[in-house]
Coordinates of C-alpha atoms in Angstrom, one line a residue:
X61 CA 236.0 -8.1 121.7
X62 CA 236.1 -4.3 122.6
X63 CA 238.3 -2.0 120.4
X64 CA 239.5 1.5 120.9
X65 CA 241.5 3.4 118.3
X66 CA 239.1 6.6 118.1
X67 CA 237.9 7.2 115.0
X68 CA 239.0 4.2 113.4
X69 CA 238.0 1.7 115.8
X70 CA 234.9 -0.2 113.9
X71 CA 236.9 -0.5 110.7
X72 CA 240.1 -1.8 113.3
X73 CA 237.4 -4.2 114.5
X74 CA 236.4 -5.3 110.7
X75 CA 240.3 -6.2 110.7
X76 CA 240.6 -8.0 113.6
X77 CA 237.4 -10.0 113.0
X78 CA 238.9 -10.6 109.1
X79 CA 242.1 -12.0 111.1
X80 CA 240.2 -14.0 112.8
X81 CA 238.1 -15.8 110.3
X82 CA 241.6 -16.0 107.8
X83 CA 242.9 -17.8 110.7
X84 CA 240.2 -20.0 111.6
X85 CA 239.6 -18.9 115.1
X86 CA 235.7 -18.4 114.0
X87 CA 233.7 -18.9 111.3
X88 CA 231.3 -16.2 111.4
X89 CA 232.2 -13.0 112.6
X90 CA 229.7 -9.9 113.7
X91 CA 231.7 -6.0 113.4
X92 CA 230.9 -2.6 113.4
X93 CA 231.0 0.6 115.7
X94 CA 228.2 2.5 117.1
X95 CA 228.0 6.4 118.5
X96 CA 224.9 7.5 120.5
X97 CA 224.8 11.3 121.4
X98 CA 221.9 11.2 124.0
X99 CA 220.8 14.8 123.6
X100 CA 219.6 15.2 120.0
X101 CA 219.6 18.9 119.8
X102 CA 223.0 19.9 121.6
X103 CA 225.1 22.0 119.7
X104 CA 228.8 23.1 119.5
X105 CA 231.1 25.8 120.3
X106 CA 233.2 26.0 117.2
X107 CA 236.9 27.7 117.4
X108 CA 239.2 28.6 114.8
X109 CA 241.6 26.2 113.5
X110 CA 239.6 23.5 114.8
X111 CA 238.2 19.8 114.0
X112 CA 234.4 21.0 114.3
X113 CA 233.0 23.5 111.1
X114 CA 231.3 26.8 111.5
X115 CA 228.1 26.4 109.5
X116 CA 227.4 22.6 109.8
X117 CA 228.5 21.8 107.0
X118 CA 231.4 19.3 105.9
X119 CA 233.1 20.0 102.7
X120 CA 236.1 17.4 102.0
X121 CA 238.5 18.8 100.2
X122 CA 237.2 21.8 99.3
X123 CA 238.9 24.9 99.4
X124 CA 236.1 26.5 102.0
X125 CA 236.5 23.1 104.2
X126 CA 236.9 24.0 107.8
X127 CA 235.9 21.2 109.7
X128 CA 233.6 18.7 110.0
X129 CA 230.2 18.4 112.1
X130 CA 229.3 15.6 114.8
X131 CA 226.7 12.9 113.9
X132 CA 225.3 9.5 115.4
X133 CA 225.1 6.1 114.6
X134 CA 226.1 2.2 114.1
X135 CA 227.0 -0.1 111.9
X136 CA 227.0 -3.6 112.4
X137 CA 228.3 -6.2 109.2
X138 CA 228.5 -10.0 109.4
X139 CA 231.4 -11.8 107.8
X140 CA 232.0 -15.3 106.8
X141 CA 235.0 -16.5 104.4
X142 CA 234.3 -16.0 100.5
X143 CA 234.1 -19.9 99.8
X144 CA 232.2 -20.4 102.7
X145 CA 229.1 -17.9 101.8
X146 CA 228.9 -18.9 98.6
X147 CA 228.8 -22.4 99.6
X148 CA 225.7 -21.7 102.2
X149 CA 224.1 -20.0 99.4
X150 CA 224.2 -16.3 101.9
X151 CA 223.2 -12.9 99.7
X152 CA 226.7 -11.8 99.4
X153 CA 226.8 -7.6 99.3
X154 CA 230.3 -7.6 98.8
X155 CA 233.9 -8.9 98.8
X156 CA 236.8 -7.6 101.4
X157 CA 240.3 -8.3 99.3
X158 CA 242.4 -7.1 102.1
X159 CA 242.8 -5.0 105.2
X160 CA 245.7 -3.4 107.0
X161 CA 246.3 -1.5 110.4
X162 CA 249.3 0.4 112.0
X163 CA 249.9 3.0 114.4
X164 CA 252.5 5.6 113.3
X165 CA 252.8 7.3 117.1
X166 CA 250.9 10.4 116.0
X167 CA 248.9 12.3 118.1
X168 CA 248.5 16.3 117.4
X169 CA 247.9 15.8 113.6
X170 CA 248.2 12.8 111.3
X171 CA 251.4 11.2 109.5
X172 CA 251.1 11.3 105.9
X173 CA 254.0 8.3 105.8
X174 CA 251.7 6.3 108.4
X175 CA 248.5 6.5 106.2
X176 CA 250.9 5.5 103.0
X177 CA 252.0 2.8 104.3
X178 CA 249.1 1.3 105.8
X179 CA 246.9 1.6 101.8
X180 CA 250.1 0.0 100.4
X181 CA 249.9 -2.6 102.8
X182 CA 246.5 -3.5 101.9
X183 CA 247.1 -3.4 98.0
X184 CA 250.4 -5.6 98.4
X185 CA 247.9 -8.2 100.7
X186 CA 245.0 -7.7 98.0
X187 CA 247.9 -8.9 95.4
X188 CA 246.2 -5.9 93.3
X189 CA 247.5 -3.0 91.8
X190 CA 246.4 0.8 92.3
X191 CA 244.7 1.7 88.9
X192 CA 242.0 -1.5 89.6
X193 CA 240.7 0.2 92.4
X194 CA 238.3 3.2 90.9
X195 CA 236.7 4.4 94.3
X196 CA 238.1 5.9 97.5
X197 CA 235.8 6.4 100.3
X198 CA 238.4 8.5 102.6
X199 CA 238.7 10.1 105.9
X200 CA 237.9 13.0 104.6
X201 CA 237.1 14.7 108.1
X202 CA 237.0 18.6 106.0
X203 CA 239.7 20.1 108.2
X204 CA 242.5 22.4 107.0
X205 CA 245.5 20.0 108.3
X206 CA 243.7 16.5 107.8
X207 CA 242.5 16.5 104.0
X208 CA 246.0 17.4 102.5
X209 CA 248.1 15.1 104.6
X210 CA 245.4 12.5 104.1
X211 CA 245.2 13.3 100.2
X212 CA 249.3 13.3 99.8
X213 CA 249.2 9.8 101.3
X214 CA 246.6 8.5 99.0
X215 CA 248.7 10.0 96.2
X216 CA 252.0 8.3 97.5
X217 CA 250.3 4.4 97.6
X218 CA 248.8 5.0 94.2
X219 CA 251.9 6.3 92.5
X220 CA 254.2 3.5 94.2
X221 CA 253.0 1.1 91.9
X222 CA 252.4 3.3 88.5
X223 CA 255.5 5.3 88.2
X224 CA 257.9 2.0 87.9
X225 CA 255.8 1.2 85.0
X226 CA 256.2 2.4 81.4
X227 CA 252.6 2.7 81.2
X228 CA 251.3 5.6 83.5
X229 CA 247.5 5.1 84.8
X230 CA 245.7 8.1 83.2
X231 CA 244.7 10.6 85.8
X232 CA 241.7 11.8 87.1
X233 CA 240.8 7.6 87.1
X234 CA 239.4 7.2 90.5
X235 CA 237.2 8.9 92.4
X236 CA 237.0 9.6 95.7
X237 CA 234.4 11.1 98.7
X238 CA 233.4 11.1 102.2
X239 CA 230.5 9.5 104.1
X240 CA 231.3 12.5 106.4
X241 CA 229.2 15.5 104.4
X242 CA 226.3 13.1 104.4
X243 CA 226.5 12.2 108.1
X244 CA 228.9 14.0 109.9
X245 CA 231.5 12.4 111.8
X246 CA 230.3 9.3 113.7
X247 CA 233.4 8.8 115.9
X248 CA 234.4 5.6 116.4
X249 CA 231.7 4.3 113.6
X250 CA 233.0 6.2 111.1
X251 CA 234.6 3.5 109.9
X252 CA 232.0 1.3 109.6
X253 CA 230.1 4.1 108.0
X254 CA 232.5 4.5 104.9
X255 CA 232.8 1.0 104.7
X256 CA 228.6 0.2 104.5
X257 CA 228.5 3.3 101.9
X258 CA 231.5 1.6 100.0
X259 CA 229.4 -2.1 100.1
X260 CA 226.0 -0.6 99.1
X261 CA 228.1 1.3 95.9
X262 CA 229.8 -1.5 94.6
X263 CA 226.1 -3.6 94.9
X264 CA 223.7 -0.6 93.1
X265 CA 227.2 -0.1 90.9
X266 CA 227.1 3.3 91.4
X267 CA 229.2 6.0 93.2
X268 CA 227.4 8.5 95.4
X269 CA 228.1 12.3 95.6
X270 CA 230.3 13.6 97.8
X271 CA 228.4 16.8 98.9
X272 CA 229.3 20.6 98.9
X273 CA 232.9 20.2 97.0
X274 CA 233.3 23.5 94.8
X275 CA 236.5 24.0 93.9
X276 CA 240.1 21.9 95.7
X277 CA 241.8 23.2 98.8
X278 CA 244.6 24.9 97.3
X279 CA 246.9 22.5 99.2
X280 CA 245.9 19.9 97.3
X281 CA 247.3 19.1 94.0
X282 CA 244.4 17.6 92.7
X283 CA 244.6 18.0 89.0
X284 CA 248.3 16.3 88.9
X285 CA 246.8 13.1 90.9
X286 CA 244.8 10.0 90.0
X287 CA 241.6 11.6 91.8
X288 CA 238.8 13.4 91.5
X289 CA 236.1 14.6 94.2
X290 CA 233.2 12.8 92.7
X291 CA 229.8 15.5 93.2
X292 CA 227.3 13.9 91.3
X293 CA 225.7 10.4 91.0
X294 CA 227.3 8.5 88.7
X295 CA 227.7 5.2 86.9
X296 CA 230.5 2.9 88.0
X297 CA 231.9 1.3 84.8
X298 CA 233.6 -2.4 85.1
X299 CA 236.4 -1.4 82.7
X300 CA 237.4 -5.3 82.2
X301 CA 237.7 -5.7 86.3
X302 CA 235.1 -6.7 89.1
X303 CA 234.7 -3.2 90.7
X304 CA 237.1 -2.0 93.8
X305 CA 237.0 0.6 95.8
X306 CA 239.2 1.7 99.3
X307 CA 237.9 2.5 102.5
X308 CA 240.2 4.4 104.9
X309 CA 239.8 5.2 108.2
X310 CA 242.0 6.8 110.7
X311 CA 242.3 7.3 114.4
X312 CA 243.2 10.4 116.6
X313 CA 246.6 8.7 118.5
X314 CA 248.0 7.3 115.2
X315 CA 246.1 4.1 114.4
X316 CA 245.3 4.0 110.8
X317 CA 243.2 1.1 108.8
X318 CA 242.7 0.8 105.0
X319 CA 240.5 -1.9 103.1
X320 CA 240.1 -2.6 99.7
X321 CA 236.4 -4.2 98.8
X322 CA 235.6 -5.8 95.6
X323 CA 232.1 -6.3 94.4
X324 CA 229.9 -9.6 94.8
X325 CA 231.2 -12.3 92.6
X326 CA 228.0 -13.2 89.9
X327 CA 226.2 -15.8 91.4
X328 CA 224.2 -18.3 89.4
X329 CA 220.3 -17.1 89.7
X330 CA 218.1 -19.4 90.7
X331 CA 216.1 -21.8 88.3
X332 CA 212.6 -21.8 88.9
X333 CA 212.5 -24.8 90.7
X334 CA 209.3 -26.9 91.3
X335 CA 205.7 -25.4 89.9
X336 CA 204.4 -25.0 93.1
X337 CA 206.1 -23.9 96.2
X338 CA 204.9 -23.4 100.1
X339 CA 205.2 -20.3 101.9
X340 CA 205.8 -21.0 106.1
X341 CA 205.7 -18.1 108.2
X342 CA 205.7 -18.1 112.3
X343 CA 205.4 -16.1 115.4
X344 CA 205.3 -15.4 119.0
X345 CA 201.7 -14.1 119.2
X346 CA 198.6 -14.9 116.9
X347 CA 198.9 -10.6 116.4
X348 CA 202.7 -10.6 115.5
X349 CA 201.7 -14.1 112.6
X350 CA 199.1 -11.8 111.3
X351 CA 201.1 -8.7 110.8
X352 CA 204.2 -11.1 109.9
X353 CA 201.6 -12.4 106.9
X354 CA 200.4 -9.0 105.7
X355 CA 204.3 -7.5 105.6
X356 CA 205.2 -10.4 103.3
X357 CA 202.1 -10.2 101.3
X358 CA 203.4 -6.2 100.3
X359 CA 206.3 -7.2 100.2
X360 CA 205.6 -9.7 97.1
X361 CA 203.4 -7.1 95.7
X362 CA 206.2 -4.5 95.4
X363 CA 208.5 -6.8 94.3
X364 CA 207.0 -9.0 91.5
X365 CA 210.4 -10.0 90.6
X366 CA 211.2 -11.8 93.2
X367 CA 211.9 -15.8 93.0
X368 CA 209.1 -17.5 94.3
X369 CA 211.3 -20.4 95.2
X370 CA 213.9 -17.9 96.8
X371 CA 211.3 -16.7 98.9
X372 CA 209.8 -20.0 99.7
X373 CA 213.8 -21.2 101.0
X374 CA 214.6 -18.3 103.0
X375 CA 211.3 -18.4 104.9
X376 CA 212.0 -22.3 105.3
X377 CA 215.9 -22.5 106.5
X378 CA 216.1 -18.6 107.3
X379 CA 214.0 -18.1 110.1
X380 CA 213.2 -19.2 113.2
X381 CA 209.8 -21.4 114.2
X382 CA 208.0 -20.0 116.9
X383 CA 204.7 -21.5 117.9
X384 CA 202.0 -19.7 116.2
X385 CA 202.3 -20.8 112.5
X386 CA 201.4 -20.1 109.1
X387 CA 201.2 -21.9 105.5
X388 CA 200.1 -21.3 101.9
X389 CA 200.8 -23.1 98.9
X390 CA 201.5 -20.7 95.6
X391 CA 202.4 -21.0 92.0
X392 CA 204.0 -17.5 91.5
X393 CA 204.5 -14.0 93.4
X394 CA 201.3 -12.8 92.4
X395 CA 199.6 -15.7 93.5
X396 CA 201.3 -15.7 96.7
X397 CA 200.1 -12.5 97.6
X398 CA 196.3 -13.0 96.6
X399 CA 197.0 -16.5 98.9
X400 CA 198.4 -14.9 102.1
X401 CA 194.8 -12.5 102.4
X402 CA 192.7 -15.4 101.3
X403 CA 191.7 -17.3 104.4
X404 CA 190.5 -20.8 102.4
X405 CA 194.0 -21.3 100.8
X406 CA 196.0 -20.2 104.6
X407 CA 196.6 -22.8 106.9
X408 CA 196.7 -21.6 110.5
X409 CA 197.6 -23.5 113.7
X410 CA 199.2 -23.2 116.5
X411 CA 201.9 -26.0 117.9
X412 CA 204.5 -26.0 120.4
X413 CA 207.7 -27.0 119.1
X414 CA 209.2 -30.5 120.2
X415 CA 210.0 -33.7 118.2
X416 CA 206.8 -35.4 116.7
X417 CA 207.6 -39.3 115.5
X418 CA 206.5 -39.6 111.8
X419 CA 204.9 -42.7 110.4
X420 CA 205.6 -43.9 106.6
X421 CA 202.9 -46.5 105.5
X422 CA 203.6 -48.0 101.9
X423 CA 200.4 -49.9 100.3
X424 CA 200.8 -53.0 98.0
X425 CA 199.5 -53.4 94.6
X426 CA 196.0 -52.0 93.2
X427 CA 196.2 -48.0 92.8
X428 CA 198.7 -47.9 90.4
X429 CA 198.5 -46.3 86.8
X430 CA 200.8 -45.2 84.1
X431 CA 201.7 -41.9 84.6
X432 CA 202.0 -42.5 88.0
X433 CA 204.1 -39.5 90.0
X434 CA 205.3 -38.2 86.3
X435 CA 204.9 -35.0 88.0
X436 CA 207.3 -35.6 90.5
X437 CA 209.7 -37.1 88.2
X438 CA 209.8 -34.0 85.4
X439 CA 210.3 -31.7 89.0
X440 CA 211.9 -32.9 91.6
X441 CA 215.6 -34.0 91.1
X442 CA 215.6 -36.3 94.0
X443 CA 212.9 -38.1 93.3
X444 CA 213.9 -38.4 89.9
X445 CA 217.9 -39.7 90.9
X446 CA 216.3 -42.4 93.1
X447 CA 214.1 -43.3 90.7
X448 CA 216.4 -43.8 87.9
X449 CA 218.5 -45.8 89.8
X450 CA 216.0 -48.3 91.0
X451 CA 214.8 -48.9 87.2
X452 CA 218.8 -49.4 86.4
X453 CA 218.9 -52.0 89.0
X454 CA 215.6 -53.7 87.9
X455 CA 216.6 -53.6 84.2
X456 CA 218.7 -57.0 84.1
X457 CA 216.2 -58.7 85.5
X458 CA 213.0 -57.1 83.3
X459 CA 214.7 -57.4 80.1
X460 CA 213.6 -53.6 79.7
X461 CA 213.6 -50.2 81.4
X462 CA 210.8 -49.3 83.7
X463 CA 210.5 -45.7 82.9
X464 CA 208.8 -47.1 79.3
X465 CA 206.3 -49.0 81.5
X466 CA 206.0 -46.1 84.1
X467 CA 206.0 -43.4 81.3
X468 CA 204.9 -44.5 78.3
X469 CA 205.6 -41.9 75.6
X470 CA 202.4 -41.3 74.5
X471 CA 199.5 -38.5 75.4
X472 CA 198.1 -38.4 79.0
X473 CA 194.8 -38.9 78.6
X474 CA 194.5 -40.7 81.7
X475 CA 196.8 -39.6 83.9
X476 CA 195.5 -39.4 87.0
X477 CA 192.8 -42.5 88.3
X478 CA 189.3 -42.6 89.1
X479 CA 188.8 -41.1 92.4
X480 CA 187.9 -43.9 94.6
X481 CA 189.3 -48.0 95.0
X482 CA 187.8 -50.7 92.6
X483 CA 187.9 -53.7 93.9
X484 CA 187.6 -55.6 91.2
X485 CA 190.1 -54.0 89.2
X486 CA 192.3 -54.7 92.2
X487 CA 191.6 -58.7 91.4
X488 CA 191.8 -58.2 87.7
X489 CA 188.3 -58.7 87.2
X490 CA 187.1 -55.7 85.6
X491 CA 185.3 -55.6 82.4
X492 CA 186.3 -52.0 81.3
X493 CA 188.3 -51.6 78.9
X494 CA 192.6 -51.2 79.4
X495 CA 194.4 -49.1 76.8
X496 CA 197.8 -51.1 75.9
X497 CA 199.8 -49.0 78.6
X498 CA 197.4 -50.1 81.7
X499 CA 197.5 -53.4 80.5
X500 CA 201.2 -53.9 80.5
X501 CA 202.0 -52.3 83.8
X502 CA 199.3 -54.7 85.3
X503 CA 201.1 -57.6 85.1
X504 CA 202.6 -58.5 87.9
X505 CA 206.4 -59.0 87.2
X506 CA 206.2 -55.3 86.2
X507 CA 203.5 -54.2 88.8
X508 CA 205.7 -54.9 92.2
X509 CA 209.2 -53.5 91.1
X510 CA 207.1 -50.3 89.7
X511 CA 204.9 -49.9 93.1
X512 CA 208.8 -50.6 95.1
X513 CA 210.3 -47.8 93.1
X514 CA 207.8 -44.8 93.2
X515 CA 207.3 -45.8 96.8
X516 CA 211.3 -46.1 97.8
X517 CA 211.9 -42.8 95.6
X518 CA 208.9 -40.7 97.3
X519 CA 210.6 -41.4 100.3
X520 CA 213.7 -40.4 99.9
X521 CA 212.4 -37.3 98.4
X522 CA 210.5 -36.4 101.8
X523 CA 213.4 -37.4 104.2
X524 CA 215.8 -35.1 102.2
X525 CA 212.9 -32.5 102.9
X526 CA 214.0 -33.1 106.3
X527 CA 210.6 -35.5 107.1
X528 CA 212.2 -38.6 108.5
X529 CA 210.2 -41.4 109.7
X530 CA 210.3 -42.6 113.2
X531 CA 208.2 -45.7 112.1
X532 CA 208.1 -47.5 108.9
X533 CA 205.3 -50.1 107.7
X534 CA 204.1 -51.7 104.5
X535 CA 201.3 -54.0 103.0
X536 CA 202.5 -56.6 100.4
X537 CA 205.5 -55.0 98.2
X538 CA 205.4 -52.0 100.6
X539 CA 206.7 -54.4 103.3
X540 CA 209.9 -54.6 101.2
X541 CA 210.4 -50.2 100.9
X542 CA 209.5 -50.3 104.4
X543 CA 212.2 -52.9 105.1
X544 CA 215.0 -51.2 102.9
X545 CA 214.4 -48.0 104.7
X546 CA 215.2 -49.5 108.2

């Protein structure tokens, strides 16, 4: 959809697309605004009483503000509904309450009453009041008619709340700036500007300088107001709320648009999931894999922070598969990015995609051990559920619990087998030696319903990894898992 309200247009189009996910018409949305001067060192004729400033600079609010400066750029933000994101698990930057639009029929300079009512609009949708919002990232285009009007109206939808209350807000509680001394005025991305400064504040929790303020334009009654021009870097306190800020932006022909952002609710981190975790990376070109291998390897070096088994999910469900492909298996960020330059431990192939049929073969009796998979059990949840439940079902009809026979409690000495098949311990005829745990999983009315459960869990542990089997045969009690999956 194409939207054109001048200077507010991509924050207009951040409404529209909000309306449209609030309504269900879509369920992700893609908004933003982009400006591209194509001569990079044009300048400007400046007049008196102008929008554009005589020395390049743009000083919002100040009392030497006389216009701002032109600037390029864009600004693109994806948007999905709250429940939604944190549902898929997305990196949530921040939260929009609310947003509101209006057109107040102005054209030669701006309505204070139509900027009013559009920020009280949005606090009345937010269902929030004035005082929890601590940040303003305003217009604020430095011109001698805009900042007042634009200041009095900020003033008005703050105070419409406070002043039937006995309690007054304390002043000076909530600062405000302008994108607009960084970047200059981007147009019709403006918008999207202020609003991307606004969403990368509330995440670092801290409110960026608005640059060259001295002293207030005398027009603005700044030290009777809830404001102040914030010049420095500063920390954002909580002050018992989630952080909020407002993002105005308004167009030459009347259209104005406020939002009011909260930041990210606390997501749960991560547990550190299984010991070991594999890394997949893919690309067009055997060139583009290597380079694709080498940018995540730095980029695990410079983060060591970073949760391996984040990482490992993202690159899984997050991205594309092209034909030329990478893998490593890791146990930490560190190792991960010795791994990636180590050409024993990568795996490099190259497949076209298409659907490959996957066979699942389940042996019989003969291999087994205590101890068996207790790897898999302490790690993997899945594998763990299945299990669990096959043992309850077995349990009236053992007269005990399998896990005991499984996993006897007791230290692994031998918890892995002898490499290799014995045939004669296959047919019980071996003369070495069983310790008590070996001895009472070999019999047989324990052996089968143990082999049928690690077998029938390991599957389902790979098929909710997403490898399903096209094909599924057994030998002896691996007949039966292969039946039960069909």
């Amino acid at each position: 959809m194409s939207v054109q309200t001048n200077c507010s247009t991509s924050l207009v189009a951040v409404h529209l697309a909000c309306q449209s996910l609030l309504s269900y018409q879509c369920d992700m949305a893609l908004a933003g605004g982009v400006t591209v001067n194509a001569l990079q060192k044009a300048g400007y004729l400046y007049q008196e009483g102008g929008v554009l400033s005589p020395n390049g600079q743009c000083r919002a609010f100040d009392a030497g503000a006389k216009g701002t400066v032109p600037g390029g750029g864009l600004g693109i933000v994806v948007l999905k509904r709250l429940e939604e994101a944190i549902a898929d698990g997305d990196c949530i930057h921040a939260v929009i309450k609310s947003s509101a639009i209006n057109n107040d029929g102005s054209y030669t300079a701006p309505s204070m009453e139509g900027q009013a009512k559009a920020i009280a609009e949005a606090f009345a949708i937010a269902d929030i009041e004035p005082e929890t919002v601590t940040y303003v990232e305003t217009h604020g285009t430095a011109t001698a008619l805009g900042d007042p009007i634009e200041f009095k109206a900020l003033t008005k939808a703050f105070r419409a709340s406070t002043q039937t209350k006995t309690a007054i807000a304390p002043p000076a509680h909530c600062a405000i700036g302008s994108v607009k001394t960084n970047i200059g005025h981007l147009d019709v991305a403006s918008g999207i500007a202020g609003l991307l400064k606004t969403v990368l504040a509330l995440k670092h929790k801290l409110i960026p300088p608005s640059l060259h303020f001295q002293q207030p334009n005398p027009e603005i009654d700044l030290a009777n107001s809830p404001f102040y021009v914030n010049t420095t870097l500063s920390e954002w306190p909580a002050n018992g709320t989630p952080r909020r800020a407002g993002v105005s932006s308004f167009g030459l022909g009347g259209t104005n648009a406020h939002a009011i952002l909260e930041e990210a609710p606390t997501v749960e981190i991560s547990g550190p999931s299984r010991p070991w975790q594999l890394l997949v990376l893919s690309a067009k070109t055997a060139s583009a894999l290597d380079a694709a291998t080498v940018n995540l390897s730095d980029r695990l070096k410079q983060n060591p922070d970073l949760n391996l088994a984040d990482v490992a999910y993202t690159l899984q469900v997050g991205r594309r598969v092209f034909d030329h492909r990478r893998a490593v298996v890791c146990k930490d960020i560190q190792d991960a990015a010795i791994a990636l330059s180590d050409p024993k431990r990568v795996l490099t192939l190259y497949r076209e995609a298409g659907d490959r049929t996957v066979a699942f073969m389940f042996p019989g009796l003969g291999t087994h051990y205590p101890n068996m998979a207790r790897e898999l059990y302490q790690v993997e949840p899945i594998f763990r559920e299945q299990l669990d439940r096959c043992c309850q079902l077995f349990q009236p009809y053992l007269d005990l619990d399998l896990r005991s026979v499984l996993y006897p409690s007791q230290p692994e000495t031998d918890a892995a087998p002898k490499s290799g098949l014995d045939l004669r311990k296959m047919l019980g005829r071996s003369q070495e030696q069983l310790d008590p745990a070996a001895e009472k999983l070999n019999q047989t009315f324990l052996t089968q319903p143990a082999i049928f459960a690690i077998e029938y869990a390991l599957a389902q542990l790979l098929i909710s990894w997403g490898i399903r089997p096209g094909t599924a045969i057994g030998y002896s009690i691996g007949e039966y898992v292969a039946a039960c999956l069909a």
